[in-house]
Coordinates of C-alpha atoms in Angstrom, one line a residue:
M1 CA 38.4 -30.0 13.8
E2 CA 40.1 -29.3 17.4
P3 CA 38.0 -26.8 19.9
H4 CA 40.7 -24.4 19.7
E5 CA 41.2 -24.2 16.1
N6 CA 40.2 -20.8 14.1
T7 CA 39.4 -21.0 10.1
G8 CA 39.3 -17.5 9.7
H9 CA 41.2 -15.2 8.1
P10 CA 44.7 -13.2 10.0
R11 CA 43.2 -9.9 8.6
R12 CA 39.6 -10.9 9.7
W13 CA 39.2 -8.0 12.1
A14 CA 40.6 -4.8 9.8
I15 CA 38.8 -6.7 7.1
L16 CA 35.6 -6.3 9.3
G17 CA 36.6 -2.8 9.6
V18 CA 37.1 -2.1 6.0
L19 CA 33.5 -3.9 4.9
V20 CA 31.5 -1.4 8.4
I21 CA 32.8 1.6 6.0
S22 CA 31.7 0.3 3.2
L23 CA 28.3 -0.1 4.8
L24 CA 28.2 2.8 6.3
V25 CA 28.5 5.0 3.1
V26 CA 25.6 3.3 1.4
V27 CA 23.5 2.9 5.8
L28 CA 24.1 6.3 5.8
D29 CA 23.0 8.0 3.1
N30 CA 19.4 5.9 3.0
T31 CA 19.0 8.0 6.5
I32 CA 21.1 10.9 6.1
L33 CA 18.2 12.2 3.8
N34 CA 15.4 12.1 6.1
V35 CA 17.2 15.2 7.7
A36 CA 17.1 17.5 4.6
L37 CA 13.8 16.3 3.7
R38 CA 12.2 19.7 5.4
T39 CA 15.2 22.0 3.0
L40 CA 14.8 19.9 -0.1
A41 CA 10.0 21.1 0.3
D42 CA 11.5 24.5 0.4
P43 CA 11.7 26.4 -3.0
V44 CA 14.1 28.7 -2.1
H45 CA 16.6 27.1 -0.4
G46 CA 15.7 23.0 -1.7
L47 CA 14.0 22.3 -4.9
G48 CA 10.9 22.7 -3.6
A49 CA 9.5 19.1 -3.6
S50 CA 6.2 18.4 -2.8
Q51 CA 5.4 15.0 -0.4
G52 CA 5.0 12.6 -3.2
E53 CA 8.5 13.8 -4.8
L54 CA 10.5 13.7 -0.9
E55 CA 9.2 9.8 -0.4
W56 CA 10.5 8.6 -3.8
S57 CA 13.7 10.4 -3.2
I58 CA 14.0 8.3 -1.0
N59 CA 12.1 5.4 -2.3
S60 CA 13.3 5.2 -5.8
Y61 CA 17.1 4.2 -4.4
T62 CA 15.7 1.6 -2.4
L63 CA 13.4 -0.4 -4.7
V64 CA 16.0 0.1 -7.2
F65 CA 18.5 -1.4 -4.1
A66 CA 16.1 -4.0 -3.5
G67 CA 15.6 -5.5 -7.0
L68 CA 19.2 -5.4 -8.0
L69 CA 20.1 -7.2 -4.5
F70 CA 19.6 -11.1 -5.5
T71 CA 21.1 -10.5 -9.2
F72 CA 24.0 -8.7 -7.9
G73 CA 24.9 -11.4 -5.0
V74 CA 25.0 -13.8 -7.6
L75 CA 27.1 -11.4 -9.4
G76 CA 29.6 -11.0 -7.1
D77 CA 29.4 -14.3 -6.2
R78 CA 30.5 -15.5 -10.1
A79 CA 32.8 -12.6 -10.6
G80 CA 34.4 -11.9 -7.0
R81 CA 33.2 -10.1 -4.3
K82 CA 36.3 -8.3 -3.9
R83 CA 36.6 -6.8 -7.2
F84 CA 32.0 -6.4 -6.9
L85 CA 32.5 -4.5 -3.9
M86 CA 34.5 -1.9 -5.6
I87 CA 33.0 -1.2 -8.8
G88 CA 29.4 -0.6 -6.0
L89 CA 31.8 2.2 -4.3
V90 CA 32.8 3.8 -7.5
L91 CA 29.1 3.8 -8.6
F92 CA 28.1 5.4 -6.0
G93 CA 30.3 7.8 -5.3
L94 CA 29.7 8.9 -8.8
A95 CA 25.7 8.7 -8.3
S96 CA 26.2 10.9 -5.2
L97 CA 27.8 13.7 -6.9
L98 CA 24.5 13.4 -9.7
S99 CA 22.2 13.8 -6.4
A100 CA 24.3 16.6 -4.8
Y101 CA 24.1 19.4 -8.3
A102 CA 20.7 17.7 -9.3
Q103 CA 18.7 21.1 -10.6
D104 CA 14.5 19.4 -9.4
P105 CA 13.2 17.0 -7.7
A106 CA 13.0 14.7 -10.6
Q107 CA 16.8 14.7 -11.4
L108 CA 17.2 13.9 -8.1
I109 CA 14.8 10.9 -7.6
G110 CA 16.5 9.6 -10.8
A111 CA 20.5 10.2 -9.5
R112 CA 18.8 8.1 -6.3
A113 CA 18.0 5.4 -8.4
L114 CA 21.2 5.3 -9.6
M115 CA 22.7 5.3 -5.9
G116 CA 20.3 2.3 -5.9
V117 CA 22.5 0.3 -8.1
G118 CA 26.0 1.1 -6.2
G119 CA 24.5 0.3 -3.4
A120 CA 22.6 -3.5 -4.4
A121 CA 26.5 -4.0 -5.7
I122 CA 28.1 -3.3 -2.0
M123 CA 25.7 -4.0 0.4
P124 CA 25.1 -8.2 -0.2
V125 CA 29.2 -8.8 -0.4
T126 CA 29.9 -7.0 2.9
L127 CA 28.1 -9.7 5.2
S128 CA 29.6 -12.3 2.1
I129 CA 33.0 -11.6 3.0
I130 CA 32.0 -11.9 6.7
S131 CA 31.0 -15.1 6.1
N132 CA 33.9 -16.4 4.6
V133 CA 36.3 -14.6 6.6
F134 CA 35.6 -15.6 9.9
D135 CA 35.3 -19.0 11.5
P136 CA 31.5 -20.0 12.2
R137 CA 31.6 -19.8 16.1
E138 CA 32.9 -16.1 15.7
R139 CA 30.7 -15.2 12.9
G140 CA 27.5 -14.2 15.8
R141 CA 30.2 -11.9 17.4
A142 CA 31.0 -10.2 13.7
I143 CA 27.2 -10.1 12.8
G144 CA 26.6 -8.1 15.6
V145 CA 29.3 -5.6 15.2
W146 CA 27.7 -5.1 11.3
A147 CA 24.2 -5.3 12.4
G148 CA 25.3 -2.5 14.6
A149 CA 27.0 -0.2 12.0
V150 CA 23.9 -1.1 10.5
G151 CA 21.8 0.8 13.5
L152 CA 24.5 3.1 14.3
A153 CA 24.5 4.5 10.4
V154 CA 20.5 5.0 11.3
A155 CA 21.3 7.3 13.4
I156 CA 24.4 8.8 12.7
G157 CA 22.9 10.0 9.1
P158 CA 20.8 12.2 10.9
I159 CA 22.9 13.9 13.1
L160 CA 25.8 14.4 10.1
G161 CA 23.1 15.8 7.7
G162 CA 21.5 18.2 9.7
A163 CA 25.2 19.4 11.3
L164 CA 26.3 20.2 7.3
L165 CA 22.2 21.9 6.4
E166 CA 23.9 24.2 9.1
H167 CA 26.4 25.3 7.2
Y168 CA 26.6 24.7 3.6
W169 CA 23.3 23.6 0.9
W170 CA 21.5 20.7 1.1
G171 CA 23.7 19.1 -1.3
S172 CA 26.0 18.6 0.5
V173 CA 24.2 15.2 2.4
F174 CA 25.3 13.5 -1.0
L175 CA 28.6 15.4 -1.2
I176 CA 30.3 14.0 1.9
N177 CA 29.9 10.3 0.6
V178 CA 32.4 10.9 -1.5
P179 CA 35.3 11.0 0.5
V180 CA 34.4 8.1 2.3
V181 CA 33.8 6.3 -1.2
V182 CA 37.4 7.0 -1.6
A183 CA 38.6 5.5 1.7
G184 CA 36.4 2.4 1.1
V185 CA 37.9 1.5 -2.7
V186 CA 41.8 1.7 -1.2
L187 CA 41.4 0.2 2.0
V188 CA 39.2 -3.0 0.2
A189 CA 42.1 -2.7 -2.3
V190 CA 44.7 -3.6 0.4
L191 CA 42.8 -5.3 2.5
V192 CA 40.3 -7.8 1.6
P193 CA 40.5 -11.0 -0.2
E194 CA 39.1 -11.9 -3.4
S195 CA 36.5 -15.1 -3.1
R196 CA 33.5 -16.2 -5.0
D197 CA 31.2 -18.8 -5.0
P198 CA 32.2 -22.6 -6.8
N199 CA 29.3 -23.1 -7.8
P200 CA 27.9 -19.5 -8.9
G201 CA 23.9 -19.0 -10.3
R202 CA 22.8 -18.5 -13.2
V203 CA 20.9 -14.7 -13.0
D204 CA 17.7 -14.3 -14.0
L205 CA 16.9 -11.4 -15.9
L206 CA 13.2 -12.1 -15.8
G207 CA 12.7 -12.5 -12.7
V208 CA 14.9 -9.0 -11.5
L209 CA 12.5 -7.3 -14.0
L210 CA 8.9 -8.6 -12.3
S211 CA 10.3 -7.6 -8.9
V212 CA 11.5 -4.5 -10.4
V213 CA 8.4 -2.9 -12.1
G214 CA 6.0 -5.2 -10.2
L215 CA 7.5 -3.2 -6.8
V216 CA 7.2 -0.2 -8.2
A217 CA 3.7 0.0 -9.8
L218 CA 2.4 -0.8 -5.8
T219 CA 4.6 1.8 -4.2
Y220 CA 3.6 4.5 -6.9
G221 CA -0.3 3.7 -6.2
I222 CA 0.5 3.9 -2.3
I223 CA 2.2 7.4 -3.1
D224 CA -0.3 8.8 -5.2
G225 CA -3.0 8.0 -3.2
G226 CA -1.7 8.7 -0.5
E227 CA -0.7 12.4 -1.9
H228 CA -3.8 12.4 -4.1
G229 CA -6.8 10.4 -2.7
F230 CA -7.9 7.1 -3.7
G231 CA -10.8 8.1 -6.1
R232 CA -9.2 7.7 -8.7
P233 CA -8.9 4.6 -11.2
L234 CA -4.9 4.5 -11.8
V235 CA -4.1 4.6 -8.0
W236 CA -6.0 0.7 -8.1
V237 CA -4.8 -0.3 -11.9
S238 CA -1.4 0.9 -10.5
I239 CA -1.9 -0.9 -7.3
L240 CA -3.3 -4.4 -8.1
G241 CA -1.2 -4.3 -11.4
G242 CA 1.9 -4.2 -9.2
L243 CA 0.4 -6.7 -7.4
A244 CA -0.5 -9.0 -10.2
V245 CA 3.2 -8.5 -11.2
L246 CA 4.2 -9.5 -7.6
G247 CA 2.5 -13.3 -8.2
W248 CA 3.6 -13.6 -11.5
F249 CA 7.1 -13.2 -10.2
I250 CA 6.2 -15.5 -7.4
S251 CA 5.1 -17.7 -9.6
H252 CA 7.9 -17.6 -12.1
E253 CA 10.5 -17.8 -9.5
L254 CA 8.6 -21.4 -8.0
R255 CA 9.0 -22.7 -11.6
S256 CA 13.1 -21.5 -12.5
D257 CA 16.2 -23.2 -11.8
H258 CA 17.9 -20.7 -10.8
P259 CA 15.7 -17.9 -9.0
S260 CA 16.8 -14.4 -8.3
L261 CA 14.9 -15.1 -5.2
D262 CA 14.6 -18.8 -4.0
V263 CA 10.5 -18.9 -2.7
R264 CA 11.1 -22.0 -1.1
L265 CA 13.1 -21.1 1.2
F266 CA 10.2 -20.0 3.4
R267 CA 9.0 -22.7 3.7
V268 CA 12.0 -23.5 6.1
P269 CA 10.6 -21.6 9.8
R270 CA 14.3 -20.8 11.0
F271 CA 15.0 -18.8 7.8
A272 CA 11.2 -17.4 7.1
A273 CA 10.7 -15.9 10.7
P274 CA 13.4 -13.9 11.2
V275 CA 13.4 -12.9 7.5
A276 CA 9.0 -11.3 8.1
L277 CA 10.9 -9.7 11.4
V278 CA 13.6 -7.7 9.7
G279 CA 10.2 -6.9 7.5
L280 CA 8.3 -5.4 9.8
V281 CA 10.6 -4.6 12.1
F282 CA 12.1 -1.7 9.5
F283 CA 8.4 -1.0 8.0
A284 CA 7.7 0.2 10.9
A285 CA 10.2 1.8 11.5
M286 CA 11.0 3.5 8.2
G287 CA 7.5 5.5 8.4
V288 CA 8.5 6.2 11.8
M289 CA 11.5 8.4 11.2
F290 CA 10.2 10.1 7.7
F291 CA 7.0 11.8 10.3
N292 CA 9.4 12.2 12.8
A293 CA 11.7 14.7 10.7
F294 CA 8.5 16.5 10.0
Y295 CA 7.5 16.5 13.7
L296 CA 11.1 17.9 15.0
Q297 CA 11.4 21.0 12.4
L298 CA 8.2 22.0 11.7
V299 CA 6.2 21.0 14.1
R300 CA 8.8 21.7 17.2
G301 CA 11.1 24.2 15.6
Y302 CA 14.0 22.8 15.9
S303 CA 16.9 23.3 13.4
P304 CA 18.5 20.8 11.0
L305 CA 21.3 19.6 13.8
E306 CA 19.2 20.1 16.7
T307 CA 17.2 17.3 15.1
G308 CA 19.7 15.2 14.7
L309 CA 21.6 16.0 17.7
L310 CA 17.9 13.9 19.0
F311 CA 19.3 10.5 17.2
L312 CA 21.9 10.8 19.6
P313 CA 19.7 8.0 22.4
F314 CA 19.0 5.2 19.1
A315 CA 22.1 5.7 18.0
A316 CA 23.8 5.6 21.7
A317 CA 21.4 2.5 22.0
Q318 CA 22.4 0.8 19.4
L319 CA 26.1 1.2 20.2
V320 CA 25.3 -0.6 23.8
F321 CA 23.3 -3.5 22.6
A322 CA 24.0 -4.7 19.1
P323 CA 27.7 -5.4 19.8
R324 CA 26.4 -7.2 23.0
S325 CA 23.4 -9.1 21.3
A326 CA 25.2 -12.4 19.9
A327 CA 26.7 -13.3 23.9
M328 CA 22.6 -12.1 24.9
V329 CA 21.5 -15.4 22.1
R330 CA 23.7 -17.7 23.6
R331 CA 22.6 -17.0 27.4
Y332 CA 18.9 -17.1 25.9
G333 CA 18.3 -18.0 22.9
G334 CA 17.2 -16.1 19.9
R335 CA 13.7 -16.1 20.5
A336 CA 13.9 -14.4 23.6
V337 CA 16.7 -11.8 22.8
A338 CA 14.0 -10.7 19.6
V339 CA 11.0 -10.4 21.6
V340 CA 12.2 -8.6 23.8
G341 CA 13.3 -5.8 21.7
L342 CA 10.3 -6.3 19.4
V343 CA 8.3 -5.3 22.8
L344 CA 10.5 -2.9 23.7
T345 CA 10.1 -1.2 19.9
A346 CA 6.3 -1.8 19.8
V347 CA 6.1 0.1 22.8
A348 CA 8.4 3.1 21.7
L349 CA 6.4 3.8 18.3
G350 CA 3.5 3.7 20.0
A351 CA 3.9 5.9 22.3
F352 CA 3.9 8.2 19.5
V353 CA 0.5 7.9 19.9
F354 CA 0.4 10.2 22.6
V355 CA 3.5 12.8 21.4
D356 CA 1.8 16.3 20.7
E357 CA 3.5 20.0 20.3
V358 CA 4.0 20.7 24.3
T359 CA 5.3 17.1 25.3
P360 CA 8.7 17.5 27.0
I361 CA 11.1 16.6 25.0
W362 CA 13.0 14.3 27.1
V363 CA 9.9 12.3 26.5
V364 CA 10.9 11.9 23.0
L365 CA 14.3 10.8 23.6
V366 CA 13.6 8.4 26.1
L367 CA 11.5 6.6 23.1
T368 CA 14.7 6.6 20.3
F369 CA 16.5 5.4 22.8
L370 CA 13.9 2.4 23.6
Q371 CA 13.2 2.5 19.8
G372 CA 17.6 1.9 19.4
T373 CA 17.9 -0.1 22.1
G374 CA 15.1 -2.9 20.5
M375 CA 15.7 -3.0 16.8
A376 CA 19.6 -3.7 18.0
N377 CA 18.0 -6.4 19.8
I378 CA 16.8 -7.9 16.8
M379 CA 18.7 -7.5 14.1
P380 CA 21.8 -9.8 15.1
P381 CA 19.7 -12.7 16.4
A382 CA 17.2 -12.2 13.0
T383 CA 20.1 -12.2 10.5
E384 CA 22.0 -14.9 12.4
S385 CA 19.4 -17.2 11.9
I386 CA 19.1 -16.3 8.4
M387 CA 22.6 -16.7 8.1
S388 CA 22.8 -20.2 9.5
A389 CA 20.4 -22.0 7.4
L390 CA 22.3 -21.6 4.3
P391 CA 26.1 -22.9 3.6
R392 CA 28.5 -21.2 4.3
E393 CA 29.6 -20.6 0.4
K394 CA 25.7 -19.3 0.0
A395 CA 25.9 -16.9 2.2
G396 CA 25.1 -14.1 -0.6
V397 CA 21.1 -15.6 -0.8
G398 CA 21.0 -15.3 2.6
S399 CA 22.0 -11.6 2.8
A400 CA 20.9 -10.5 -0.1
V401 CA 17.0 -12.5 1.5
S402 CA 17.6 -9.7 4.4
N403 CA 18.4 -6.3 3.3
T404 CA 16.1 -7.2 0.1
V405 CA 13.2 -7.7 2.4
R406 CA 15.0 -4.6 4.7
Q407 CA 14.7 -2.0 1.9
V408 CA 11.7 -3.3 0.9
A409 CA 9.7 -3.3 3.8
G410 CA 11.4 0.2 4.8
A411 CA 9.8 1.8 1.2
L412 CA 7.2 0.6 2.1
G413 CA 6.9 1.7 5.5
V414 CA 7.8 4.9 3.9
A415 CA 4.6 4.8 1.0
V416 CA 2.0 3.2 3.3
L417 CA 2.9 5.5 6.6
G418 CA 3.6 8.4 4.5
S419 CA -0.5 7.9 2.9
V420 CA -1.8 7.7 6.6
L421 CA -0.5 10.9 7.4
S422 CA -1.3 12.7 3.6
A423 CA -5.2 11.4 4.3
V424 CA -5.8 12.2 7.3
Y425 CA -3.5 15.9 7.4
R426 CA -5.7 16.3 4.5
G427 CA -9.0 15.8 6.2
D428 CA -8.0 17.6 9.4
I429 CA -7.4 20.6 8.1
A430 CA -9.5 21.4 4.9
S431 CA -11.9 23.2 7.4
A432 CA -9.3 25.5 7.7
L433 CA -8.2 26.0 4.5
A434 CA -12.0 27.8 3.7
G435 CA -11.8 31.1 2.3
L436 CA -7.9 30.9 1.6
P437 CA -6.5 32.2 -1.6
G438 CA -6.8 29.2 -4.0
P439 CA -2.7 29.0 -4.6
V440 CA -2.8 28.9 -0.6
R441 CA -4.7 26.7 -0.1
D442 CA -3.6 24.2 -2.1
A443 CA 0.1 24.7 -0.8
A444 CA -1.3 24.0 2.3
D445 CA -3.9 21.4 1.9
E446 CA -0.7 19.5 0.4
S447 CA 1.3 19.0 3.4
I448 CA 3.1 20.8 7.0
S449 CA 5.7 22.0 4.6
G450 CA 3.5 23.2 1.8
A451 CA 1.6 25.3 5.3
Y452 CA 4.4 26.4 6.5
A453 CA 5.6 28.1 3.1
A454 CA 1.7 29.7 1.8
A455 CA 2.0 31.6 5.8
A456 CA 4.4 33.4 5.1
Q457 CA 2.3 35.1 2.3
L458 CA -0.9 35.7 4.5
G459 CA 0.4 38.2 7.0
P460 CA -1.7 39.0 10.3
A461 CA -3.3 34.4 9.2
A462 CA -0.4 33.1 9.2
P463 CA -0.2 32.1 12.8
R464 CA -3.8 30.8 12.4
L465 CA -3.3 28.6 9.3
I466 CA 0.0 27.5 10.9
A467 CA -1.6 26.4 14.5
A468 CA -4.7 23.8 12.2
A469 CA -0.8 22.3 9.8
N470 CA 0.5 21.9 13.2
D471 CA -3.1 20.5 14.4
S472 CA -3.6 17.8 11.6
F473 CA -0.3 16.5 11.1
V474 CA 0.6 15.3 14.8
S475 CA -3.4 13.8 15.0
A476 CA -2.4 12.2 11.1
M477 CA 1.3 11.5 13.5
H478 CA -0.9 9.6 15.5
W479 CA -2.9 7.7 12.9
A480 CA 0.8 6.8 11.5
A481 CA 2.7 5.7 14.4
G482 CA -0.3 3.3 16.3
L483 CA 0.0 1.5 13.1
S484 CA 3.7 1.3 13.1
A485 CA 3.2 -0.4 16.6
V486 CA 0.4 -2.5 15.0
V487 CA 3.0 -4.1 12.5
A488 CA 5.5 -4.2 15.2
A489 CA 3.7 -5.7 17.5
L490 CA 2.7 -8.3 14.8
G491 CA 6.3 -9.4 14.8
I492 CA 6.3 -10.9 18.7
L493 CA 3.4 -13.6 17.2
I494 CA 5.7 -14.4 14.8
A495 CA 8.8 -14.9 16.7
L496 CA 7.2 -16.3 19.8
R497 CA 5.7 -18.6 17.2
W498 CA 8.7 -20.1 15.5
L499 CA 11.9 -18.7 16.0
P500 CA 14.3 -20.9 17.6
G501 CA 14.5 -20.5 20.8
R502 CA 17.8 -21.5 23.3
S503 CA 18.8 -24.9 21.7
A504 CA 19.3 -23.6 18.8
A505 CA 20.9 -20.4 19.3
G506 CA 24.5 -21.7 18.5
P507 CA 25.5 -20.9 14.7
T508 CA 27.4 -24.5 15.3
E509 CA 25.1 -25.8 16.5
A510 CA 22.1 -24.9 14.1
R511 CA 24.5 -25.5 11.5
P512 CA 23.8 -29.0 10.6
V513 CA 20.1 -29.5 11.8
V514 CA 19.6 -26.5 8.9
E515 CA 20.8 -27.5 6.1
P516 CA 19.3 -30.2 5.6
E517 CA 16.1 -28.8 5.7
L518 CA 17.1 -26.6 3.1
A519 CA 18.4 -29.5 0.9
G520 CA 14.7 -30.8 1.2
T521 CA 13.0 -27.2 -0.4
A522 CA 15.4 -27.2 -3.4

């Protein structure tokens, strides 16, 4: 090929814009809910959801999403990526309507699961289409824009959610998806070309079933244990049963000639290391975002809109650094860029251990900016490394792996860190609840939201309960933040040991080296 030749699609940048819109609605919904959690827990203005139900309202979406990504990636490769993208958008929009008008937490959890089905049809094909319409030399830049859109949506979600909650009822945070979906369907129909995998794989139905059942059982045990205690047999049956099913899933995938997740790919360090980094970072980040929403709105007393605006530094960091990360990788190598990003992320998350009720808010803003900067410099080199480890026509596999790990890790982060939060909170507040009426004691023991609702019934005794709830929550937050920082720091060791350095940074250099390794593991 001549140096000046470009094999990309003539409308590739316009197509990227359309794909970013399609992507925004999926990622936006996964974060817009964070700022609405406080309202959903309110029995008057929301649904009176418990902390476990709030965790499930997030995780029912992400677990279904993650469980179906591989199958839908294969179906998209087979049926046509453009067609699958449009089907996913329509289904996502309809499920958003159901979520907006849910009458109780169970209905919301079910509607959110249906949204996960639509999201699973959207997400893998966006990155697959990017890999097919862009020349390899431009792909890193395009993936940087794509990753920046993911990070931006993570930050825009709380801001948009806060603005909606300031003026409308809680269902508006889901209803906002509908016009975005309509615009996305129209633009996809007009601009995006159809593409297929010339050799699509078969659908691994047993693998999909095992992965979903195993993940749901494991997550249920973690969440239920955090909410009601780990001393009950049901919790450990669920956790151990989930792990056993996931073990069966891995064994099945190793034997299958058409696996939904080819676990043999993880023998390739260039593939496995960045996948692990993505998982560790989102485990830590999503768990911290979960407790941060309660810290800002309850402990610090900010409104939903003000809470959302406090995420602006995160958005600014994503806007500034994510699009430039591809150039940074070319100059310094993927390992160096990712390690710096991981250090910044771990420091920012760990610093929350020192945040309390009176910490100046500018400190929190600096920490969110550092976290955004760190994550902006982790995702693009990791994603590019994952995608460059596979042949171009198999881009859906890399996309599905990256996004499945991200979603599963995020769900487990909310579940594990949420359980730590619940357990420490309940242990700390127990002494302050002695002598209170039974219903008030039970509500305050369940969560900080319950304590605030219960305090409204106590009259002069309310300030003492609120102070105890704040102290207990901040103590629990410190434990969760410390754990999240340890998880992010583990990524530093993985990046230093296995992530490709400067000599393997470019996508065009890496592909001829890595593909034969993959062929040897198939």
